C-alpha cells in the first residue's frame, strides 16, 4: 500500500460549457494535492456551434498532450428547461470526452451536486463557496479572473476523493468503472441498505 501512495496520479477535471468551458489539472501524490494548471476556454467568440466543438476538441487534446493525465473527471450536464441548450451542452461534453477517449484516458462523470458536496460538504454551495474551499484545500489563492475554472478544479478533486474511497478501492478489481453517483456506486457504498 505504501508503494501505491508514492505514485503520482494526474487528473484533469472538465466543466463543459458552450460559452465558457472550465478545466483544472491536479497532481496527487499520496493524499497531497497540487494544482498543476487551470483555466477557461472562451467559446462565445466562435460563430457556429461546430466551430465551438472543434475548439473544445483541440484545446482538450492539447491539455492532454501537455499534462498527460491518467484520468479525466467531467461534470454531467444538469437537466435544464431548454432542450436545445441541453443538446448543445451534451455535445460539448461528448467532444471533450472524445478527446480523452482518443488517447485511452478513462473518464468518470459526476453530477454538479456531487462535486459541490465533495468539496464543500453542501450540494447547494455557490460558486464562491466552492472557490473558497478550493483555496483552503490547495493552500493557495486562485485567480478571480478564472472563476469558471474553479468548477474544473473541483471536479478533479471530487474524483480524487471518490476514486480513493474504500468502496472505490474495493471495486477497482473490476474491469470497468461504474459511473460515480449511479445506482451501482450506491449499492457498492451502502450494502447494508439494499434488501
Coordinates of N, CA, C and O in Angstrom, one line a residue:
X1 N 0.8 -1.2 0.0 CA 0.0 0.0 0.0 C 0.9 1.3 0.0 O 0.5 2.2 -0.6
X2 N 2.0 1.2 0.7 CA 2.9 2.4 0.7 C 3.4 2.7 -0.7 O 3.6 3.9 -1.0
X3 N 3.7 1.7 -1.4 CA 4.2 2.0 -2.8 C 3.2 2.7 -3.6 O 3.5 3.5 -4.4
X4 N 1.9 2.3 -3.5 CA 0.8 2.9 -4.2 C 0.7 4.4 -3.8 O 0.4 5.3 -4.7
X5 N 1.0 4.7 -2.6 CA 0.9 6.1 -2.1 C 2.0 7.0 -2.7 O 1.9 8.2 -2.8
X6 N 3.1 6.3 -3.1 CA 4.3 7.1 -3.6 C 4.1 7.4 -5.1 O 4.8 8.3 -5.6
X7 N 3.2 6.8 -5.8 CA 3.0 7.1 -7.2 C 2.2 8.3 -7.4 O 1.3 8.7 -6.6
X8 N 2.5 9.0 -8.5 CA 1.8 10.3 -8.8 C 0.6 10.0 -9.8 O 0.8 9.2 -10.7
X9 N -0.5 10.6 -9.5 CA -1.6 10.5 -10.5 C -2.0 11.9 -10.9 O -2.1 12.8 -10.1
X10 N -2.2 12.1 -12.2 CA -2.6 13.4 -12.7 C -4.1 13.2 -13.2 O -4.4 12.3 -13.9
X11 N -4.9 14.1 -12.8 CA -6.3 14.1 -13.1 C -6.7 15.5 -13.7 O -6.3 16.5 -13.2
X12 N -7.4 15.4 -14.9 CA -7.9 16.6 -15.5 C -9.4 16.6 -15.2 O -10.1 15.6 -15.4
X13 N -9.9 17.8 -14.7 CA -11.3 18.0 -14.4 C -11.9 18.9 -15.4 O -11.2 20.0 -15.7
X14 N -13.0 18.6 -16.0 CA -13.6 19.5 -17.1 C -15.0 19.8 -16.7 O -15.8 18.9 -16.4
X15 N -15.3 21.1 -16.8 CA -16.7 21.6 -16.6 C -17.2 22.1 -18.0 O -16.8 23.1 -18.5
X16 N -18.0 21.2 -18.7 CA -18.4 21.5 -20.0 C -19.3 22.8 -20.1 O -20.0 23.0 -19.2
X17 N -19.1 23.5 -21.2 CA -20.0 24.7 -21.4 C -20.0 25.0 -22.9 O -19.1 24.5 -23.6
X18 N -20.9 25.8 -23.3 CA -21.0 26.2 -24.7 C -20.5 27.6 -24.9 O -20.2 28.0 -26.0
X19 N -20.4 28.4 -23.8 CA -19.9 29.7 -23.9 C -18.5 29.8 -23.2 O -17.5 30.4 -23.8
X20 N -18.3 29.1 -22.1 CA -17.1 29.0 -21.4 C -16.9 27.6 -20.8 O -17.9 27.1 -20.2
X21 N -15.8 27.0 -21.1 CA -15.5 25.7 -20.5 C -14.4 25.8 -19.6 O -13.3 26.3 -19.9
X22 N -14.6 25.3 -18.3 CA -13.5 25.4 -17.3 C -12.8 24.1 -17.2 O -13.4 23.0 -17.4
X23 N -11.5 24.2 -16.8 CA -10.7 23.0 -16.6 C -9.7 23.2 -15.5 O -9.3 24.3 -15.2
X24 N -9.3 22.1 -14.9 CA -8.3 22.1 -13.9 C -7.5 20.8 -13.9 O -8.1 19.7 -14.2
X25 N -6.2 20.9 -13.8 CA -5.4 19.7 -13.8 C -4.7 19.7 -12.4 O -4.1 20.6 -12.0
X26 N -4.9 18.5 -11.8 CA -4.2 18.4 -10.4 C -3.3 17.2 -10.5 O -3.5 16.2 -11.3
X27 N -2.3 17.2 -9.6 CA -1.4 16.1 -9.4 C -1.6 15.6 -8.0 O -1.7 16.4 -7.1
X28 N -1.7 14.3 -7.8 CA -2.0 13.7 -6.5 C -0.8 12.7 -6.2 O -0.6 11.8 -7.0
X29 N -0.2 12.9 -5.1 CA 0.9 12.0 -4.6 C 0.5 11.7 -3.2 O 0.5 12.5 -2.3
X30 N 0.1 10.4 -3.0 CA -0.4 10.0 -1.7 C -1.7 10.7 -1.5 O -2.6 10.6 -2.3
X31 N -1.9 11.6 -0.4 CA -3.1 12.4 -0.3 C -2.8 13.8 -0.5 O -3.6 14.7 -0.3
X32 N -1.6 14.2 -1.0 CA -1.2 15.6 -1.2 C -1.6 16.0 -2.7 O -1.3 15.3 -3.6
X33 N -2.4 17.0 -2.7 CA -3.0 17.5 -4.0 C -2.2 18.8 -4.4 O -2.1 19.7 -3.6
X34 N -1.7 18.8 -5.6 CA -1.1 20.0 -6.2 C -1.8 20.5 -7.4 O -2.1 19.6 -8.3
X35 N -2.1 21.7 -7.5 CA -2.7 22.3 -8.7 C -1.7 22.5 -9.7 O -0.7 23.2 -9.5
X36 N -1.8 21.9 -10.9 CA -0.8 22.0 -12.0 C -1.2 23.1 -12.9 O -0.3 23.9 -13.3
X37 N -2.4 23.2 -13.3 CA -2.9 24.2 -14.3 C -4.4 24.3 -14.2 O -5.1 23.4 -13.9
X38 N -4.9 25.5 -14.4 CA -6.3 25.7 -14.6 C -6.6 26.9 -15.5 O -5.7 27.7 -15.7
X39 N -7.8 26.9 -16.0 CA -8.1 28.0 -16.9 C -9.5 27.8 -17.6 O -10.2 26.9 -17.2
X40 N -9.8 28.6 -18.6 CA -11.0 28.5 -19.2 C -10.8 28.5 -20.8 O -9.8 29.1 -21.2
X41 N -11.7 28.0 -21.5 CA -11.7 28.0 -22.9 C -12.9 28.9 -23.3 O -14.1 28.6 -23.0
X42 N -12.7 30.1 -23.8 CA -13.7 31.0 -24.2 C -14.3 30.6 -25.6 O -13.5 30.6 -26.5
X43 N -15.5 30.3 -25.6 CA -16.2 29.8 -26.8 C -17.1 30.8 -27.5 O -17.6 30.6 -28.6
X44 N -17.5 31.9 -26.7 CA -18.5 32.8 -27.2 C -18.1 33.5 -28.5 O -18.9 34.0 -29.3
X45 N -16.8 33.6 -28.7 CA -16.3 34.3 -29.9 C -16.5 33.6 -31.2 O -16.3 34.1 -32.3
X46 N -16.8 32.3 -31.1 CA -16.9 31.4 -32.3 C -18.4 31.5 -32.8 O -19.3 31.4 -32.0
X47 N -18.6 31.7 -34.1 CA -19.9 32.0 -34.6 C -20.8 30.8 -34.8 O -22.0 31.0 -34.7
X48 N -20.3 29.6 -34.9 CA -21.2 28.4 -35.1 C -20.9 27.4 -34.0 O -19.8 27.4 -33.4
X49 N -21.9 26.6 -33.7 CA -21.7 25.5 -32.7 C -20.6 24.5 -33.1 O -19.8 24.0 -32.3
X50 N -20.5 24.3 -34.4 CA -19.5 23.4 -35.0 C -18.1 23.9 -34.7 O -17.2 23.1 -34.3
X51 N -17.8 25.2 -34.8 CA -16.5 25.8 -34.5 C -16.2 25.7 -33.0 O -15.1 25.4 -32.6
X52 N -17.2 25.8 -32.2 CA -17.0 25.7 -30.8 C -16.6 24.3 -30.4 O -15.7 24.1 -29.6
X53 N -17.3 23.3 -31.0 CA -17.0 21.9 -30.7 C -15.5 21.6 -31.2 O -14.8 20.9 -30.5
X54 N -15.2 22.1 -32.3 CA -13.8 21.9 -32.9 C -12.8 22.5 -31.9 O -11.8 21.8 -31.6
X55 N -13.0 23.7 -31.4 CA -12.1 24.3 -30.4 C -12.0 23.5 -29.1 O -10.9 23.4 -28.6
X56 N -13.2 23.0 -28.6 CA -13.1 22.2 -27.4 C -12.3 21.0 -27.6 O -11.4 20.7 -26.8
X57 N -12.5 20.3 -28.8 CA -11.7 19.1 -29.0 C -10.2 19.4 -29.1 O -9.4 18.7 -28.5
X58 N -9.9 20.5 -29.8 CA -8.4 20.8 -30.0 C -7.8 21.2 -28.7 O -6.7 20.8 -28.4
X59 N -8.5 22.0 -27.9 CA -7.9 22.5 -26.6 C -7.8 21.4 -25.6 O -6.8 21.3 -24.9
X60 N -8.8 20.6 -25.5 CA -8.7 19.5 -24.5 C -7.6 18.5 -25.0 O -6.9 18.0 -24.1
X61 N -7.5 18.2 -26.2 CA -6.5 17.4 -26.8 C -5.1 17.9 -26.4 O -4.2 17.2 -26.0
X62 N -5.0 19.3 -26.6 CA -3.7 19.9 -26.3 C -3.4 19.8 -24.8 O -2.2 19.5 -24.4
X63 N -4.4 20.0 -23.9 CA -4.1 19.9 -22.5 C -3.7 18.5 -22.1 O -2.8 18.3 -21.3
X64 N -4.3 17.5 -22.8 CA -4.0 16.1 -22.5 C -2.5 15.8 -23.0 O -1.7 15.2 -22.3
X65 N -2.2 16.3 -24.1 CA -0.8 16.2 -24.6 C 0.2 16.9 -23.7 O 1.3 16.4 -23.5
X66 N -0.1 18.0 -23.2 CA 0.8 18.8 -22.3 C 0.9 18.2 -20.9 O 2.0 18.2 -20.4
X67 N -0.1 17.7 -20.3 CA -0.1 17.3 -18.9 C -0.2 15.8 -18.7 O -0.1 15.3 -17.6
X68 N -0.5 15.0 -19.8 CA -0.6 13.6 -19.7 C -1.4 13.0 -18.5 O -0.9 12.3 -17.7
X69 N -2.6 13.4 -18.4 CA -3.4 13.0 -17.3 C -3.7 11.5 -17.3 O -3.8 10.9 -18.4
X70 N -3.8 10.9 -16.1 CA -4.1 9.4 -16.0 C -5.6 9.2 -16.1 O -6.0 8.1 -16.6
X71 N -6.4 10.2 -15.7 CA -7.8 10.1 -15.7 C -8.5 11.4 -16.0 O -7.9 12.5 -15.7
X72 N -9.7 11.4 -16.5 CA -10.5 12.6 -16.7 C -11.8 12.5 -15.9 O -12.4 11.4 -15.9
X73 N -12.1 13.6 -15.2 CA -13.4 13.7 -14.5 C -14.1 14.8 -15.2 O -13.6 15.9 -15.4
X74 N -15.4 14.6 -15.4 CA -16.2 15.6 -16.2 C -17.5 15.7 -15.5 O -18.1 14.7 -15.0
X75 N -18.1 16.9 -15.6 CA -19.4 17.1 -14.9 C -20.5 16.7 -15.9 O -20.4 16.9 -17.1
X76 N -21.5 16.0 -15.3 CA -22.7 15.6 -16.1 C -23.4 16.8 -16.4 O -23.5 17.7 -15.6
X77 N -24.0 16.9 -17.6 CA -24.9 18.0 -17.9 C -26.1 17.9 -16.9 O -26.7 16.9 -16.8
X78 N -26.5 19.0 -16.3 CA -27.7 19.0 -15.5 C -28.9 19.2 -16.3 O -28.8 19.8 -17.4
X79 N -30.0 18.8 -15.8 CA -31.2 18.9 -16.6 C -31.8 20.4 -16.5 O -32.1 20.8 -15.4
X80 N -32.0 21.0 -17.7 CA -32.5 22.4 -17.7 C -33.8 22.4 -18.4 O -34.4 21.4 -18.8
X81 N -34.4 23.6 -18.5 CA -35.7 23.7 -19.1 C -35.6 23.8 -20.6 O -36.6 23.5 -21.3
X82 N -34.5 24.2 -21.1 CA -34.4 24.4 -22.6 C -33.7 23.2 -23.2 O -32.5 23.0 -23.1
X83 N -34.5 22.4 -24.0 CA -33.9 21.2 -24.6 C -32.8 21.5 -25.6 O -31.8 20.7 -25.7
X84 N -32.9 22.6 -26.3 CA -31.8 23.0 -27.2 C -30.5 23.2 -26.5 O -29.4 22.8 -27.0
X85 N -30.6 23.9 -25.4 CA -29.3 24.2 -24.6 C -28.7 22.9 -24.1 O -27.5 22.7 -24.1
X86 N -29.6 22.0 -23.6 CA -29.1 20.7 -23.1 C -28.4 19.9 -24.2 O -27.4 19.3 -24.0
X87 N -29.0 19.9 -25.4 CA -28.4 19.2 -26.5 C -27.0 19.8 -26.8 O -26.0 19.0 -27.0
X88 N -26.9 21.1 -26.9 CA -25.6 21.7 -27.1 C -24.6 21.4 -26.0 O -23.4 21.1 -26.3
X89 N -25.0 21.4 -24.8 CA -24.2 21.1 -23.7 C -23.7 19.7 -23.7 O -22.5 19.4 -23.5
X90 N -24.6 18.8 -24.1 CA -24.3 17.4 -24.2 C -23.2 17.1 -25.3 O -22.3 16.3 -25.2
X91 N -23.4 17.9 -26.4 CA -22.4 17.8 -27.5 C -21.0 18.3 -27.0 O -20.0 17.6 -27.3
X92 N -21.0 19.4 -26.3 CA -19.7 19.9 -25.7 C -19.1 18.9 -24.8 O -17.9 18.6 -24.9
X93 N -19.9 18.3 -24.0 CA -19.3 17.2 -23.1 C -18.8 16.1 -23.9 O -17.7 15.5 -23.6
X94 N -19.6 15.6 -24.9 CA -19.2 14.5 -25.7 C -17.9 14.7 -26.4 O -17.0 13.8 -26.5
X95 N -17.7 15.9 -26.9 CA -16.4 16.3 -27.7 C -15.2 16.2 -26.7 O -14.2 15.7 -27.0
X96 N -15.4 16.8 -25.5 CA -14.3 16.8 -24.5 C -14.0 15.3 -24.2 O -12.8 14.9 -24.0
X97 N -15.0 14.5 -24.0 CA -14.8 13.1 -23.7 C -14.1 12.3 -24.9 O -13.2 11.5 -24.6
X98 N -14.5 12.7 -26.1 CA -13.9 12.1 -27.3 C -12.4 12.3 -27.3 O -11.6 11.5 -27.7
X99 N -12.0 13.5 -26.9 CA -10.5 13.9 -26.9 C -9.8 13.0 -25.9 O -8.7 12.5 -26.2
X100 N -10.4 12.6 -24.8 CA -9.8 11.7 -23.8 C -9.8 10.3 -24.3 O -8.8 9.6 -24.2
X101 N -10.9 9.9 -24.9 CA -11.1 8.5 -25.4 C -10.1 8.2 -26.5 O -9.6 7.1 -26.6
X102 N -9.8 9.3 -27.3 CA -8.9 9.1 -28.4 C -7.5 8.8 -27.9 O -6.6 8.3 -28.6
X103 N -7.2 9.1 -26.6 CA -5.9 8.8 -26.0 C -6.0 7.8 -24.9 O -5.1 7.7 -24.0
X104 N -7.1 7.0 -24.9 CA -7.3 5.9 -24.0 C -7.2 6.4 -22.5 O -6.7 5.6 -21.6
X105 N -7.8 7.5 -22.2 CA -7.8 8.0 -20.8 C -9.2 7.7 -20.3 O -10.2 8.1 -20.9
X106 N -9.3 7.0 -19.1 CA -10.6 6.7 -18.5 C -11.3 8.0 -18.1 O -10.6 8.9 -17.6
X107 N -12.6 7.9 -18.2 CA -13.4 9.1 -17.9 C -14.5 8.7 -16.8 O -15.1 7.6 -16.9
X108 N -14.7 9.6 -15.8 CA -15.7 9.4 -14.8 C -16.6 10.7 -14.8 O -16.0 11.8 -14.8
X109 N -17.9 10.5 -14.7 CA -18.8 11.6 -14.7 C -19.3 11.8 -13.3 O -19.6 10.9 -12.6
X110 N -19.5 13.1 -12.9 CA -20.0 13.5 -11.6 C -21.1 14.5 -11.8 O -21.0 15.4 -12.6
X111 N -22.2 14.4 -11.0 CA -23.2 15.4 -11.0 C -22.7 16.7 -10.3 O -21.8 16.7 -9.5
X112 N -23.2 17.9 -10.7 CA -22.8 19.1 -10.1 C -23.0 19.1 -8.6 O -22.2 19.6 -7.8
X113 N -24.1 18.5 -8.1 CA -24.4 18.4 -6.7 C -23.3 17.6 -6.0 O -22.9 17.9 -4.9
X114 N -22.9 16.4 -6.6 CA -21.9 15.6 -6.0 C -20.6 16.3 -5.9 O -19.8 16.2 -4.9
X115 N -20.2 17.1 -6.9 CA -19.0 17.8 -6.9 C -19.0 18.9 -5.8 O -18.0 18.9 -5.0
X116 N -20.0 19.6 -5.7 CA -20.1 20.7 -4.6 C -20.1 20.0 -3.2 O -19.4 20.5 -2.3
X117 N -20.8 18.9 -3.1 CA -20.9 18.2 -1.8 C -19.5 17.7 -1.4 O -19.1 17.8 -0.2
X118 N -18.8 17.2 -2.4 CA -17.4 16.6 -2.1 C -16.5 17.7 -1.6 O -15.6 17.4 -0.8
X119 N -16.6 18.9 -2.2 CA -15.6 19.9 -1.9 C -16.0 20.8 -0.7 O -15.2 21.1 0.1
X120 N -17.3 21.1 -0.6 CA -17.8 22.0 0.4 C -18.6 21.3 1.6 O -18.8 21.9 2.6
X121 N -19.1 20.1 1.3 CA -20.0 19.5 2.3 C -21.4 19.8 2.0 O -22.3 19.2 2.6
X122 N -21.7 20.7 1.0 CA -23.1 21.0 0.7 C -23.3 21.0 -0.8 O -22.6 21.6 -1.6
X123 N -24.3 20.2 -1.2 CA -24.6 20.1 -2.6 C -25.2 21.3 -3.2 O -25.4 21.5 -4.4
X124 N -25.6 22.3 -2.4 CA -26.2 23.5 -2.8 C -25.2 24.7 -2.7 O -25.6 25.9 -2.8
X125 N -23.9 24.5 -2.6 CA -22.9 25.5 -2.4 C -22.9 26.4 -3.6 O -23.1 26.0 -4.8
X126 N -22.6 27.7 -3.4 CA -22.4 28.7 -4.5 C -21.0 28.5 -5.1 O -20.1 27.9 -4.5
X127 N -20.8 29.1 -6.3 CA -19.5 29.1 -7.0 C -18.4 29.7 -6.1 O -17.3 29.3 -6.0
X128 N -18.8 30.8 -5.3 CA -17.9 31.5 -4.4 C -17.5 30.6 -3.2 O -16.3 30.5 -2.8
X129 N -18.5 29.8 -2.7 CA -18.2 28.9 -1.6 C -17.2 27.8 -2.1 O -16.3 27.4 -1.4
X130 N -17.4 27.3 -3.3 CA -16.6 26.2 -3.9 C -15.2 26.8 -4.0 O -14.2 26.1 -3.6
X131 N -15.0 28.0 -4.6 CA -13.7 28.6 -4.8 C -13.0 28.8 -3.4 O -11.8 28.6 -3.3
X132 N -13.7 29.2 -2.4 CA -13.2 29.4 -1.1 C -12.6 28.1 -0.5 O -11.5 28.1 0.0
X133 N -13.4 27.1 -0.6 CA -12.9 25.8 -0.1 C -11.8 25.2 -0.9 O -10.8 24.6 -0.4
X134 N -11.8 25.4 -2.2 CA -10.6 25.0 -3.0 C -9.3 25.7 -2.6 O -8.3 25.1 -2.5
X135 N -9.4 27.0 -2.3 CA -8.2 27.7 -1.8 C -7.7 27.1 -0.5 O -6.5 27.0 -0.3
X136 N -8.7 26.7 0.4 CA -8.3 26.0 1.6 C -7.6 24.6 1.4 O -6.6 24.3 2.0
X137 N -8.2 23.9 0.5 CA -7.7 22.5 0.2 C -6.3 22.6 -0.5 O -5.4 21.9 -0.1
X138 N -6.2 23.6 -1.4 CA -4.9 23.7 -2.2 C -3.9 24.6 -1.5 O -2.7 24.6 -1.9
X139 N -4.3 25.3 -0.4 CA -3.5 26.2 0.3 C -2.8 27.2 -0.6 O -1.6 27.5 -0.6
X140 N -3.7 27.8 -1.5 CA -3.2 28.9 -2.4 C -4.4 29.7 -2.8 O -5.5 29.3 -2.7
X141 N -4.1 30.9 -3.3 CA -5.1 31.8 -3.8 C -5.4 31.5 -5.2 O -4.4 31.4 -6.0
X142 N -6.6 31.4 -5.6 CA -7.0 31.2 -7.0 C -7.4 32.6 -7.7 O -8.0 33.4 -7.0
X143 N -7.0 32.7 -8.9 CA -7.3 34.0 -9.6 C -8.8 34.1 -9.8 O -9.5 33.2 -10.3
X144 N -9.3 35.3 -9.4 CA -10.8 35.6 -9.6 C -11.1 35.7 -11.1 O -12.2 35.5 -11.5
X145 N -10.1 36.0 -11.9 CA -10.3 36.1 -13.4 C -10.7 34.8 -14.0 O -11.4 34.7 -15.0
X146 N -10.4 33.7 -13.3 CA -10.7 32.3 -13.9 C -11.7 31.6 -13.0 O -11.6 30.4 -12.7
X147 N -12.7 32.4 -12.5 CA -13.7 31.8 -11.6 C -14.4 30.6 -12.2 O -14.7 29.6 -11.5
X148 N -14.6 30.6 -13.5 CA -15.3 29.4 -14.2 C -14.4 28.2 -14.2 O -14.8 27.1 -14.3
X149 N -13.1 28.4 -14.0 CA -12.1 27.2 -13.9 C -12.2 26.5 -12.6 O -11.8 25.3 -12.5
X150 N -12.8 27.2 -11.6 CA -12.8 26.5 -10.3 C -13.7 25.3 -10.3 O -13.4 24.3 -9.6
X151 N -14.7 25.3 -11.1 CA -15.5 24.1 -11.3 C -14.7 22.9 -11.8 O -14.9 21.8 -11.4
X152 N -13.8 23.2 -12.8 CA -13.0 22.1 -13.3 C -12.0 21.6 -12.3 O -11.8 20.3 -12.2
X153 N -11.5 22.4 -11.4 CA -10.6 22.0 -10.3 C -11.4 21.2 -9.3 O -11.0 20.1 -8.9
X154 N -12.6 21.6 -9.0 CA -13.5 20.9 -8.0 C -13.8 19.5 -8.5 O -13.9 18.6 -7.8
X155 N -14.1 19.4 -9.8 CA -14.4 18.1 -10.4 C -13.2 17.1 -10.3 O -13.4 16.0 -9.9
X156 N -12.0 17.6 -10.6 CA -10.8 16.8 -10.4 C -10.6 16.4 -9.0 O -10.3 15.2 -8.7
X157 N -10.8 17.3 -8.0 CA -10.6 17.0 -6.6 C -11.7 16.0 -6.1 O -11.5 15.0 -5.4
X158 N -13.0 16.2 -6.6 CA -14.1 15.3 -6.3 C -13.7 13.9 -6.7 O -13.9 12.9 -6.0
X159 N -13.2 13.8 -7.9 CA -12.8 12.5 -8.5 C -11.7 11.8 -7.6 O -11.7 10.6 -7.3
X160 N -10.7 12.6 -7.2 CA -9.7 12.1 -6.3 C -10.3 11.6 -5.0 O -9.9 10.5 -4.6
X161 N -11.2 12.3 -4.4 CA -11.8 11.9 -3.2 C -12.6 10.6 -3.4 O -12.5 9.7 -2.5
X162 N -13.3 10.5 -4.4 CA -14.2 9.3 -4.6 C -13.4 8.1 -5.2 O -13.7 7.0 -4.9
X163 N -12.4 8.4 -6.0 CA -11.6 7.2 -6.5 C -10.8 6.6 -5.4 O -10.4 5.4 -5.5
X164 N -10.5 7.3 -4.3 CA -9.8 6.8 -3.2 C -10.6 6.4 -2.0 O -10.1 6.1 -0.9
X165 N -11.9 6.4 -2.2 CA -12.8 5.9 -1.1 C -12.7 4.4 -0.9 O -12.3 3.7 -1.9
X166 N -12.9 3.9 0.3 CA -12.9 2.4 0.5 C -13.7 1.7 -0.5 O -13.3 0.6 -1.0
X167 N -14.9 2.2 -0.9 CA -15.8 1.5 -1.8 C -15.2 1.4 -3.2 O -15.2 0.4 -3.9
X168 N -14.6 2.5 -3.6 CA -13.9 2.6 -4.9 C -12.7 1.7 -5.0 O -12.5 1.0 -6.0
X169 N -11.9 1.6 -4.0 CA -10.8 0.8 -3.9 C -11.2 -0.7 -4.0 O -10.6 -1.5 -4.7
X170 N -12.2 -1.0 -3.2 CA -12.7 -2.4 -3.2 C -13.2 -2.9 -4.5 O -13.1 -4.0 -4.9
X171 N -13.9 -1.9 -5.3 CA -14.4 -2.3 -6.6 C -13.5 -2.1 -7.7 O -13.8 -2.4 -8.9
X172 N -12.3 -1.6 -7.5 CA -11.3 -1.3 -8.6 C -10.8 -2.6 -9.2 O -10.1 -2.6 -10.2
X173 N -11.1 -3.8 -8.6 CA -10.6 -5.0 -9.2 C -11.4 -5.4 -10.4 O -11.1 -6.2 -11.2
X174 N -12.6 -4.7 -10.6 CA -13.4 -4.9 -11.7 C -12.8 -4.4 -13.0 O -11.9 -3.6 -12.9
X175 N -13.3 -4.8 -14.2 CA -12.6 -4.4 -15.4 C -13.2 -3.1 -15.9 O -12.5 -2.4 -16.6
X176 N -14.4 -2.7 -15.5 CA -15.0 -1.5 -16.0 C -15.5 -0.6 -14.8 O -16.1 -1.1 -13.9
X177 N -15.1 0.7 -14.9 CA -15.6 1.6 -13.8 C -17.0 1.9 -13.9 O -17.5 2.1 -15.0
X178 N -17.7 1.9 -12.8 CA -19.1 2.4 -12.9 C -19.2 3.9 -12.8 O -18.3 4.5 -12.3
X179 N -20.3 4.4 -13.3 CA -20.5 5.9 -13.2 C -20.6 6.3 -11.7 O -21.5 5.7 -11.0
X180 N -19.8 7.2 -11.3 CA -19.9 7.6 -9.9 C -21.3 8.3 -9.6 O -21.7 9.0 -10.5
X181 N -21.8 8.0 -8.5 CA -23.1 8.6 -8.2 C -24.3 7.8 -8.7 O -25.4 8.2 -8.4
X182 N -24.0 6.8 -9.5 CA -25.1 6.0 -10.1 C -25.6 4.9 -9.1 O -25.1 4.8 -8.0
X183 N -26.5 4.1 -9.5 CA -27.1 3.0 -8.7 C -26.0 2.1 -8.3 O -26.0 1.6 -7.1
X184 N -25.1 1.7 -9.2 CA -24.1 0.7 -8.9 C -23.2 1.2 -7.8 O -22.8 0.5 -6.9
X185 N -22.8 2.5 -7.8 CA -22.0 3.1 -6.8 C -22.7 3.1 -5.5 O -22.1 2.8 -4.4
X186 N -24.0 3.4 -5.5 CA -24.8 3.5 -4.3 C -24.8 2.1 -3.6 O -24.6 1.9 -2.4
X187 N -25.0 1.0 -4.4 CA -25.1 -0.3 -3.9 C -23.7 -0.7 -3.3 O -23.7 -1.3 -2.2
X188 N -22.7 -0.4 -4.0 CA -21.3 -0.7 -3.5 C -21.0 0.0 -2.2 O -20.5 -0.6 -1.3
X189 N -21.4 1.3 -2.1 CA -21.1 2.1 -0.9 C -22.0 1.8 0.2 O -21.7 2.2 1.4
X190 N -23.2 1.2 0.0 CA -24.2 1.0 1.0 C -24.8 -0.4 1.0 O -26.0 -0.5 0.8
X191 N -24.0 -1.4 1.1 CA -24.5 -2.8 1.0 C -25.6 -3.1 2.1 O -26.5 -3.9 1.8
X192 N -25.5 -2.4 3.2 CA -26.5 -2.7 4.3 C -27.8 -2.1 4.0 O -28.8 -2.4 4.7
X193 N -28.0 -1.2 3.0 CA -29.2 -0.5 2.8 C -30.0 -1.2 1.6 O -31.1 -0.8 1.3
X194 N -29.4 -2.2 1.0 CA -30.1 -2.9 -0.1 C -30.6 -4.2 0.4 O -29.9 -5.0 1.0
X195 N -31.9 -4.5 0.1 CA -32.5 -5.7 0.6 C -32.8 -6.6 -0.6 O -33.0 -6.3 -1.6

